[in-house]
Amino acid sequence: MTWWMWIIVALVVMGGIAWAMRAVGQMATGNAPAFRDMPFGVAYGYVIGVAFLAVVVWAYLQSMSAETAVANKFYFVGRAVEGVIMFSIAAYLFRMLGRAVGTYWTRKMFRSMPLTAAFGILVMLIYAFVAIFAGLLAPYGQAEILPFANIVPGGNPALGGDPNHIMGTDQIGRDILSRLIYGAQNTVGIAFVTTLLAFFIGSSLGFLAATLGGWLDQLLSRTVDVLMAIPSLIFALLLMTIASVWAPQLGIPLTYFMVLIIAVIDSTRVFRLARAVGANIVVMDYIEAAKLRGEGLGYLVFKEILPNATAPLLAEFGLRFCFVFLTIAALSFLGVGIQPPLADWGTMVRDSAAFINYAAFAPTAALPPLLAAGAIALLTVGVNFVVDWMLQKTSGLKE
Amino acid sequence: MTDQLLKIRGLKIEGRSDETWNPIINGVDLDLKKGEVLGLIGESGAGKSTIGLAAMGFTRDGVRISEGSVVFDGVDLVTASAKVKRGLLGKRIAYVAQSAAASFNPAHRIIDQHTEAPTQHHVMSRAESTADGIELYRKLRLPDPENIGFRYPHQVSGGQLQRAMTAMAMSCRPDLIIFDEPTTALDVTTQIEVLAAIREIVEEYDTAAIYITHDLAVVAQMADTIKVLLRGDEVEEADTRTMLSAPTQDYTKSLWAVRSFERPRKPAVVSGAVPVVSVRKIQASYGKIKVLHDVSFDIHAGRTVAVVGESGSGKSTVARCITGLLPPSVGEIAFDGDVLPGDYRKRPKDQLRQAQMIYQMADTALNPRKTIGQIIGRPVQFYTGLTGSDRRRRVDELLNQIELEPSEYFNRLPSELSGGQKQRIGIARALAAEPKFIICDEVTSALDQLVAEGILRLLADLQDKLGLSYMFITHDLATVRAIADEVVVMKEGRVVEQGEKTAMFLPPHHAYTDLLLSSVPEMDPDWLDNLLTERGIDNIGDAAVDKM
């Protein structure tokens, strides 16, 4: 039988198990509503969930059984499972802490917080901490070149490691752990500044377009349409290429250009959102009341409209931050983003991408690119958890 | 008892907020026989709709039935399985919602939604159900019954849609229909048509019904028995005539008394006095559509002019012209004898201050992110320049004027207030400007009768104290009777009649005024019958308007 035949058989068997599970549940609980009104699809979903969990547990046990020196297919599954469990426990404890200490409002907020949101906030706090105190935390400098290149992570001399460089060193001998820590400062910091700038440009123009309407709205909206019609990464690459010629002539670091270019490109999305949200608020009677009172444009935009638009804008801020972050990583990977010797996660992935090939023989050797990529992925997931939670909260408020 | 259809015993319902379950309904009993119509009345928040939905074994999200039983024809809907309920709902129990416009799926034709339940329940084939639907549309006196079902919901009017929804509820000939405020959102002349149609069809098919409303006069026409609710508790229940003539509980009596509020007559206007606001032959249009034709009227100091008319008659457009949001194309508006610039942006701050507005929907008229102190404080600061503790003192004074305790309400958000309190804040915001003239745009139409009466009394008191002039836009003639000195009746952008209130409520009237007056339900259970025998079913409501 081919593999897809096996999949069909497995799905059918699971369907049978689901049906039996529901029937047993109905009998055992004396037809309790939970089992009685359970649609088959839901029962099937439970069985698939349990099967998936079983596979994860099995893979984790596999990763435990073999020795680390030998190539182990399940090595990364094992580490991932451990990481998720550790982070979840940490998030749980963090939420408990939040519920116990703080003001009335923060405690109330933590009480209604799902675990995923606590996870996201914890991740963001850790990143912020690492970024701010990078200089103190990192054992070496980000551009410091040590005499030993290509040390394998793990710190085990028998396997080509070095206890002084837990994460090893890269091909020209820079400490990877230090570069990861500094990377938080560069990548996250620059992404944050870029997103703030994008929001400042996008939302102020968007609200202006919504409030004034007319030709200004047409002009801004059509300009944004044109900018959005060009694929953003290609457009950013194009502009960065131009900027890389200008930067040395003008004596301005290329990074400044990058921040500005990404901010402008991303502000088009923010503009769209701010204009749509603003247009809904502008038609409210309280705006009409303020207009009839004779209030100026500044008061209307910042005192009447903005407070009502913060929830969707904040949610968008979280998502936009991730996109900006990924764009910077992508540009760095392509070689036009953050310039060496500054440490940046995107560049680190590119520089050590070749190591991924060694995963089949020595899993630890493939760690450097995966750690940088994992750092990006973890922050993206964390931010999205928080954004989801905020969206849920704001949609609940509207009821 | 074999004809017992619905039996609710000890029904307790809880709603979840702030992570605890709070009671909404505290043990209500309800009995309904076959073919009987029960009226459920009470203020908003009394739990009328919650009971109505619970009678179908259904609760909204975040709400649960914690105790009690809802037995429909021998089946307890609280414990019944989803499958059993699916078999009953739509087929034997149907529901007519308040807003038909929001309850119809705009992407499907009316008849396609009509035939869904009968085909789903295998009562009729699609073709049979379509034919039956046309028959029902004819019985409900919808115009062009053969074709109206083949339109989309946005292509028919609100009153027609409400009747189409009643027809849809009837499609399986259910034993029980729950009407949840089916006429609240309609004009009086449309309401009377829908009421007559609903009553006729309910009688013809001997359907039992629970009729939920906050309008006593409406329920008096529809129900055999009336149950009064207050904050989740039953106040009393009696058959309609007993309830209307001899209510036993104080709360019920207070509900009944609301309709009696009427202000004493004011002396006539001194001839030659300069009116506060003078609307002189204005015309206005939205794009190319002309909505106002030569509208003129005067509002004198300390008096209330009610502008009456149905939706689309142009009464709100007049308000937009006076405030300057829609500059009139022809004609002018004078304030204290001075002609105002048409566009509000060209008016000086003091002119803007003199004319204030109170809105219909207090929910959208108050910025939800600002506290009451900020909402009232801003116009105080903006117009009078008071800041800090002076401003605070003035806001407290205004809050006292609208009968709200300053220390308690100053820091609250609008979402923490009830509908009536929000409307009071709207009034305070208008008063903060110290105006001479206030436009009240349907200020009581979204409120319950008791609350609305409180607002009307407050406005009347403020007028006496501060000498304000009001322009009162409304479609409710009971409100007019309560508060107005003069009345302007509008239809299709024209003034059809105007004059002193006392004269307006006495014959002879203009035919349209007469129709408006006669369409207001009265507290007499025979009122609808009498009107129908007097005029015939084809001469009431919108049908009569069309004939004019």
XYZ file of N, CA and C in Angstrom, chain A residues 213-362:
450
model
N -12.174 64.237 4.358
C -12.783 63.712 3.144
C -12.385 64.545 1.934
N -13.234 64.493 0.902
C -13.023 65.340 -0.264
C -11.750 65.021 -1.026
N -11.139 66.063 -1.612
C -9.999 65.821 -2.512
C -8.780 65.315 -1.759
N -8.605 65.751 -0.499
C -7.454 65.287 0.273
C -7.523 63.777 0.470
N -8.726 63.315 0.803
C -8.952 61.878 0.977
C -8.644 61.140 -0.322
N -9.148 61.673 -1.435
C -8.903 61.046 -2.740
C -7.405 60.972 -3.029
N -6.732 62.096 -2.833
C -5.300 62.164 -3.142
C -4.516 61.135 -2.316
N -4.751 61.157 -0.986
C -4.008 60.250 -0.113
C -4.344 58.795 -0.429
N -5.657 58.518 -0.576
C -6.064 57.121 -0.795
C -5.504 56.577 -2.095
N -5.531 57.385 -3.159
C -5.035 56.874 -4.438
C -3.522 56.683 -4.391
N -2.815 57.605 -3.715
C -1.368 57.437 -3.567
C -1.064 56.126 -2.860
N -1.828 55.877 -1.784
C -1.633 54.642 -1.035
C -1.930 53.435 -1.909
N -2.993 53.525 -2.723
C -3.311 52.424 -3.637
C -2.132 52.111 -4.539
N -1.521 53.165 -5.075
C -0.381 52.967 -5.982
C 0.768 52.287 -5.248
N 1.065 52.794 -4.033
C 2.161 52.194 -3.270
C 1.873 50.740 -2.931
N 0.602 50.450 -2.623
C 0.256 49.079 -2.231
C 0.245 48.137 -3.427
N 0.122 48.703 -4.624
C 0.072 47.845 -5.812
C 1.426 47.212 -6.100
N 2.506 47.822 -5.584
C 3.841 47.275 -5.831
C 4.165 46.264 -4.725
N 4.592 45.053 -5.104
C 4.912 44.067 -4.060
C 5.904 44.651 -3.059
N 5.582 44.581 -1.776
C 6.313 45.383 -0.800
C 7.778 44.993 -0.680
N 8.090 43.688 -0.708
C 9.481 43.281 -0.516
C 10.341 43.724 -1.701
N 9.782 43.542 -2.914
C 10.504 43.948 -4.128
C 10.736 45.459 -4.100
N 9.670 46.188 -3.710
C 9.748 47.638 -3.649
C 10.814 48.062 -2.641
N 10.801 47.401 -1.473
C 11.782 47.720 -0.437
C 13.192 47.434 -0.940
N 13.368 46.319 -1.629
C 14.677 45.960 -2.173
C 15.169 47.016 -3.149
N 14.226 47.454 -4.014
C 14.552 48.448 -5.029
C 15.029 49.731 -4.363
N 14.225 50.204 -3.390
C 14.561 51.455 -2.713
C 15.865 51.314 -1.930
N 16.055 50.121 -1.315
C 17.278 49.914 -0.540
C 18.506 49.953 -1.442
N 18.347 49.450 -2.675
C 19.469 49.462 -3.607
C 19.850 50.902 -3.944
N 18.795 51.714 -4.163
C 19.061 53.131 -4.434
C 19.718 53.772 -3.215
N 19.142 53.458 -2.028
C 19.644 54.073 -0.797
C 21.094 53.678 -0.533
N 21.463 52.465 -0.913
C 22.828 52.010 -0.616
C 23.841 52.803 -1.430
N 23.399 53.421 -2.550
C 24.297 54.312 -3.300
C 24.336 55.669 -2.622
N 23.159 56.149 -2.184
C 23.096 57.477 -1.583
C 23.779 57.541 -0.216
N 23.598 56.484 0.557
C 24.025 56.524 1.955
C 25.481 56.955 2.119
N 26.446 56.335 1.397
C 27.840 56.765 1.581
C 28.066 58.197 1.116
N 27.350 58.609 0.039
C 27.528 59.971 -0.472
C 27.079 60.998 0.558
N 25.913 60.725 1.194
C 25.359 61.677 2.152
C 25.942 61.496 3.543
N 26.626 60.387 3.759
C 27.212 60.124 5.063
C 26.188 59.758 6.119
N 25.049 59.242 5.695
C 24.023 58.799 6.644
C 24.037 57.278 6.649
N 24.015 56.625 7.825
C 24.028 55.150 7.838
C 22.848 54.581 7.063
N 23.098 53.480 6.387
C 22.062 52.844 5.572
C 20.866 52.436 6.423
N 21.122 52.103 7.703
C 20.042 51.662 8.587
C 18.937 52.722 8.688
N 19.315 54.013 8.718
C 18.313 55.072 8.784
C 17.394 55.021 7.573
N 18.032 54.808 6.401
C 17.223 54.703 5.194
C 16.264 53.527 5.282
N 16.794 52.403 5.808
C 15.956 51.210 5.890
C 14.745 51.464 6.765
N 14.964 52.097 7.929
C 13.854 52.394 8.833
C 12.806 53.232 8.110
N 13.264 54.264 7.415
C 12.339 55.163 6.738
C 11.582 54.441 5.625
N 12.300 53.636 4.842
C 11.672 52.966 3.694
C 10.616 51.973 4.170
N 10.986 51.149 5.142
C 10.002 50.161 5.619
C 8.826 50.872 6.289
N 9.108 51.949 7.022
C 8.027 52.669 7.690
C 7.041 53.215 6.670
N 7.556 53.808 5.597
C 6.651 54.374 4.588
C 5.837 53.263 3.931
N 6.498 52.165 3.567
C 5.766 51.082 2.897
C 4.696 50.507 3.827
N 5.035 50.323 5.094
C 4.058 49.740 6.015
C 2.988 50.730 6.435
N 3.313 52.019 6.358
C 2.308 53.001 6.770
C 1.103 52.977 5.839
N 1.264 52.456 4.614
C 0.107 52.387 3.720
C -0.973 51.475 4.296
N -0.546 50.361 4.914
C -1.515 49.442 5.539
C -2.175 50.106 6.742
N -1.378 50.820 7.525
C -1.916 51.503 8.697
C -2.901 52.585 8.263
N -2.543 53.275 7.189
C -3.420 54.320 6.658
C -4.791 53.744 6.340
N -4.785 52.625 5.635
C -6.049 51.989 5.258
C -6.910 51.709 6.496
N -6.282 51.104 7.492
C -7.029 50.746 8.704
C -7.528 52.000 9.412
N -6.615 52.970 9.611
C -6.996 54.176 10.348
C -8.108 54.906 9.627
N -8.054 54.939 8.314
C -9.085 55.636 7.565
C -10.423 54.913 7.711
N -10.402 53.569 7.632
C -11.648 52.806 7.749
C -12.249 52.960 9.142
N -11.413 52.795 10.173
C -11.904 52.937 11.546
C -12.394 54.367 11.771
N -11.587 55.318 11.309
C -11.942 56.720 11.485
C -13.250 57.058 10.798
N -13.456 56.517 9.598
C -14.688 56.821 8.858
C -15.916 56.343 9.631
N -15.783 55.231 10.333
C -16.901 54.740 11.150
C -17.150 55.634 12.345
N -16.090 56.207 12.907
C -16.254 57.031 14.102
C -16.758 58.421 13.730
N -16.302 58.932 12.582
C -16.640 60.299 12.193
C -18.147 60.506 12.054
N -18.878 59.455 11.685
C -20.326 59.613 11.484
C -21.114 59.572 12.792
N -20.426 59.324 13.920
C -21.145 59.264 15.188
C -21.667 60.632 15.589
N -22.736 60.610 16.387
C -23.343 61.876 16.797
C -22.412 62.701 17.671
N -21.532 62.041 18.456
C -20.685 62.841 19.331
C -19.648 63.643 18.551
N -19.286 63.153 17.370
C -18.400 63.928 16.513
C -19.170 65.117 15.948
N -20.422 64.855 15.563
C -21.255 65.938 15.053
C -21.423 67.004 16.131
N -21.669 66.557 17.368
C -21.832 67.492 18.474
C -20.571 68.333 18.642
N -19.408 67.684 18.530
C -18.148 68.413 18.694
C -17.945 69.400 17.554
N -18.306 68.987 16.338
C -18.170 69.879 15.185
C -19.067 71.102 15.362
N -20.308 70.848 15.786
C -21.255 71.953 15.955
C -20.844 72.872 17.092
N -20.064 72.340 18.030
C -19.567 73.158 19.119
C -18.534 74.141 18.578
N -17.942 73.805 17.418
C -16.930 74.660 16.828
C -15.513 74.203 17.123
N -15.350 72.935 17.494
C -14.022 72.410 17.827
C -13.128 72.361 16.591
N -11.815 72.494 16.812
C -10.858 72.450 15.712
C -10.518 71.032 15.298
N -9.757 70.930 14.206
C -9.420 69.626 13.634
C -8.570 68.796 14.590
N -7.615 69.446 15.242
C -6.725 68.729 16.155
C -7.499 68.074 17.275
N -8.444 68.814 17.863
C -9.243 68.258 18.954
C -10.065 67.079 18.453
N -10.669 67.250 17.279
C -11.502 66.169 16.728
C -10.697 64.891 16.559
N -9.494 65.030 15.938
C -8.711 63.837 15.623
C -8.126 63.206 16.888
N -7.497 64.035 17.746
C -6.758 63.437 18.857
C -7.596 63.215 20.109
N -8.642 64.003 20.317
C -9.415 63.863 21.546
C -10.713 63.087 21.353
N -11.288 63.154 20.156
C -12.565 62.460 19.964
C -12.392 61.146 19.200
N -11.602 61.162 18.123
C -11.501 59.963 17.277
C -10.472 58.978 17.827
N -9.261 59.481 18.107
C -8.169 58.579 18.493
C -8.507 57.670 19.686
N -9.112 58.186 20.775
C -9.392 57.286 21.898
C -10.304 56.114 21.523
N -11.159 56.331 20.518
C -12.061 55.254 20.112
C -11.432 54.308 19.103
N -10.263 54.686 18.591
C -9.622 53.843 17.585
C -8.432 53.097 18.162
N -8.116 53.311 19.454
C -6.898 52.713 19.997
C -6.940 51.190 19.944
N -8.100 50.584 20.218
C -8.136 49.118 20.276
C -7.750 48.487 18.944
N -8.433 48.796 17.827
C -7.997 48.206 16.557
C -6.582 48.611 16.164
N -6.194 49.843 16.493
C -4.840 50.270 16.120
C -3.786 49.499 16.903
N -4.041 49.263 18.192
C -3.086 48.499 19.000
C -2.952 47.085 18.475
N -4.087 46.483 18.144
C -4.054 45.119 17.608
C -3.252 45.094 16.322
N -3.486 46.100 15.476
C -2.749 46.183 14.220
C -1.268 46.424 14.499
N -0.976 47.187 15.557
C 0.413 47.463 15.903
C 1.168 46.154 16.137
N 0.540 45.247 16.874
C 1.174 43.962 17.142
C 1.487 43.205 15.872
N 0.496 43.137 14.985
C 0.693 42.402 13.739
C 1.737 43.088 12.860
N 1.607 44.409 12.772
C 2.504 45.182 11.914
C 3.943 45.030 12.391
N 4.113 45.001 13.721
C 5.442 44.827 14.302
C 6.062 43.534 13.791
N 5.267 42.469 13.790
C 5.773 41.185 13.289
C 6.186 41.296 11.836
N 5.347 41.938 11.028
C 5.652 42.037 9.601
C 6.920 42.847 9.373
N 7.037 43.955 10.091
C 8.216 44.811 9.948
C 9.462 44.020 10.317
N 9.321 43.306 11.430
C 10.398 42.487 11.950
C 10.849 41.461 10.911
N 9.877 40.813 10.286
C 10.191 39.807 9.276
C 10.770 40.453 8.024
N 10.274 41.639 7.677
C 10.823 42.323 6.507
C 12.284 42.670 6.733
N 12.582 43.172 7.940
C 13.981 43.501 8.251
C 14.841 42.238 8.177
N 14.326 41.157 8.768
C 15.072 39.896 8.739
C 15.282 39.446 7.305
N 14.228 39.600 6.473
C 14.330 39.165 5.077
C 15.351 40.021 4.338
N 15.286 41.357 4.546
C 16.231 42.249 3.873
C 17.663 41.940 4.310
N 17.832 41.673 5.613
C 19.169 41.347 6.118
C 19.653 40.034 5.508
N 18.725 39.084 5.401
C 19.069 37.786 4.806
C 19.538 37.992 3.375
N 18.879 38.944 2.671
C 19.248 39.205 1.274
C 20.466 40.107 1.165
N 20.918 40.656 2.309
C 22.172 41.387 2.295
C 22.062 42.898 2.206
N 20.827 43.458 2.213
C 20.722 44.917 2.121
C 20.152 45.532 3.400
N 19.924 44.713 4.424
C 19.305 45.231 5.642
C 20.329 45.779 6.606
N 20.298 45.249 7.824
C 21.261 45.675 8.836
C 22.640 45.183 8.414
N 23.602 46.103 8.399
C 24.899 45.776 7.820
C 25.864 45.217 8.866
N 26.704 44.259 8.455
C 27.730 43.764 9.367
C 28.688 44.889 9.705
N 29.314 44.868 10.848
C 29.352 43.744 11.791
C 28.224 43.737 12.812
N 27.217 44.615 12.686
C 26.108 44.582 13.644
C 25.446 43.213 13.608
N 25.176 42.656 14.766
C 24.538 41.340 14.820
C 23.058 41.484 14.524
N 22.547 40.615 13.701
C 21.123 40.645 13.369
C 20.681 39.226 13.065
N 19.501 38.883 13.548
C 19.069 37.483 13.421
C 18.910 37.040 11.979
N 18.390 37.934 11.146
C 18.220 37.580 9.735
C 19.556 37.272 9.092
N 20.541 38.146 9.346
C 21.877 37.927 8.792
C 22.477 36.647 9.340
N 22.253 36.379 10.628
C 22.822 35.166 11.238
C 22.287 33.916 10.571
N 20.997 33.939 10.257
C 20.416 32.779 9.571
C 21.103 32.600 8.228
N 21.292 33.712 7.499
C 21.916 33.602 6.182
C 23.349 33.088 6.298
N 24.099 33.693 7.207
C 25.521 33.355 7.318
C 25.740 31.888 7.645
N 24.881 31.347 8.513
C 25.153 29.970 8.948
C 24.143 28.972 8.380
N 23.447 29.392 7.311
C 22.411 28.518 6.752
C 22.968 27.168 6.331
N 24.224 27.164 5.897
C 24.808 25.920 5.400
C 24.875 24.832 6.475
N 24.915 25.266 7.752
C 25.024 24.288 8.849
C 23.804 23.393 8.969
N 22.669 23.877 8.426
C 21.430 23.086 8.548
C 21.644 21.707 7.918
N 22.513 21.648 6.893
C 22.773 20.372 6.232
C 23.389 19.336 7.161
N 24.066 19.806 8.227
C 24.732 18.855 9.124
C 23.765 18.190 10.103
N 22.503 18.703 10.124
C 21.553 18.202 11.117
C 21.410 16.690 11.054
N 21.556 16.124 9.850
C 21.375 14.693 9.700
C 22.469 13.906 10.420
N 23.672 14.511 10.574
C 24.776 13.797 11.203
C 25.002 14.208 12.643
N 24.930 15.520 12.895
C 25.124 16.015 14.265
C 24.136 17.151 14.507
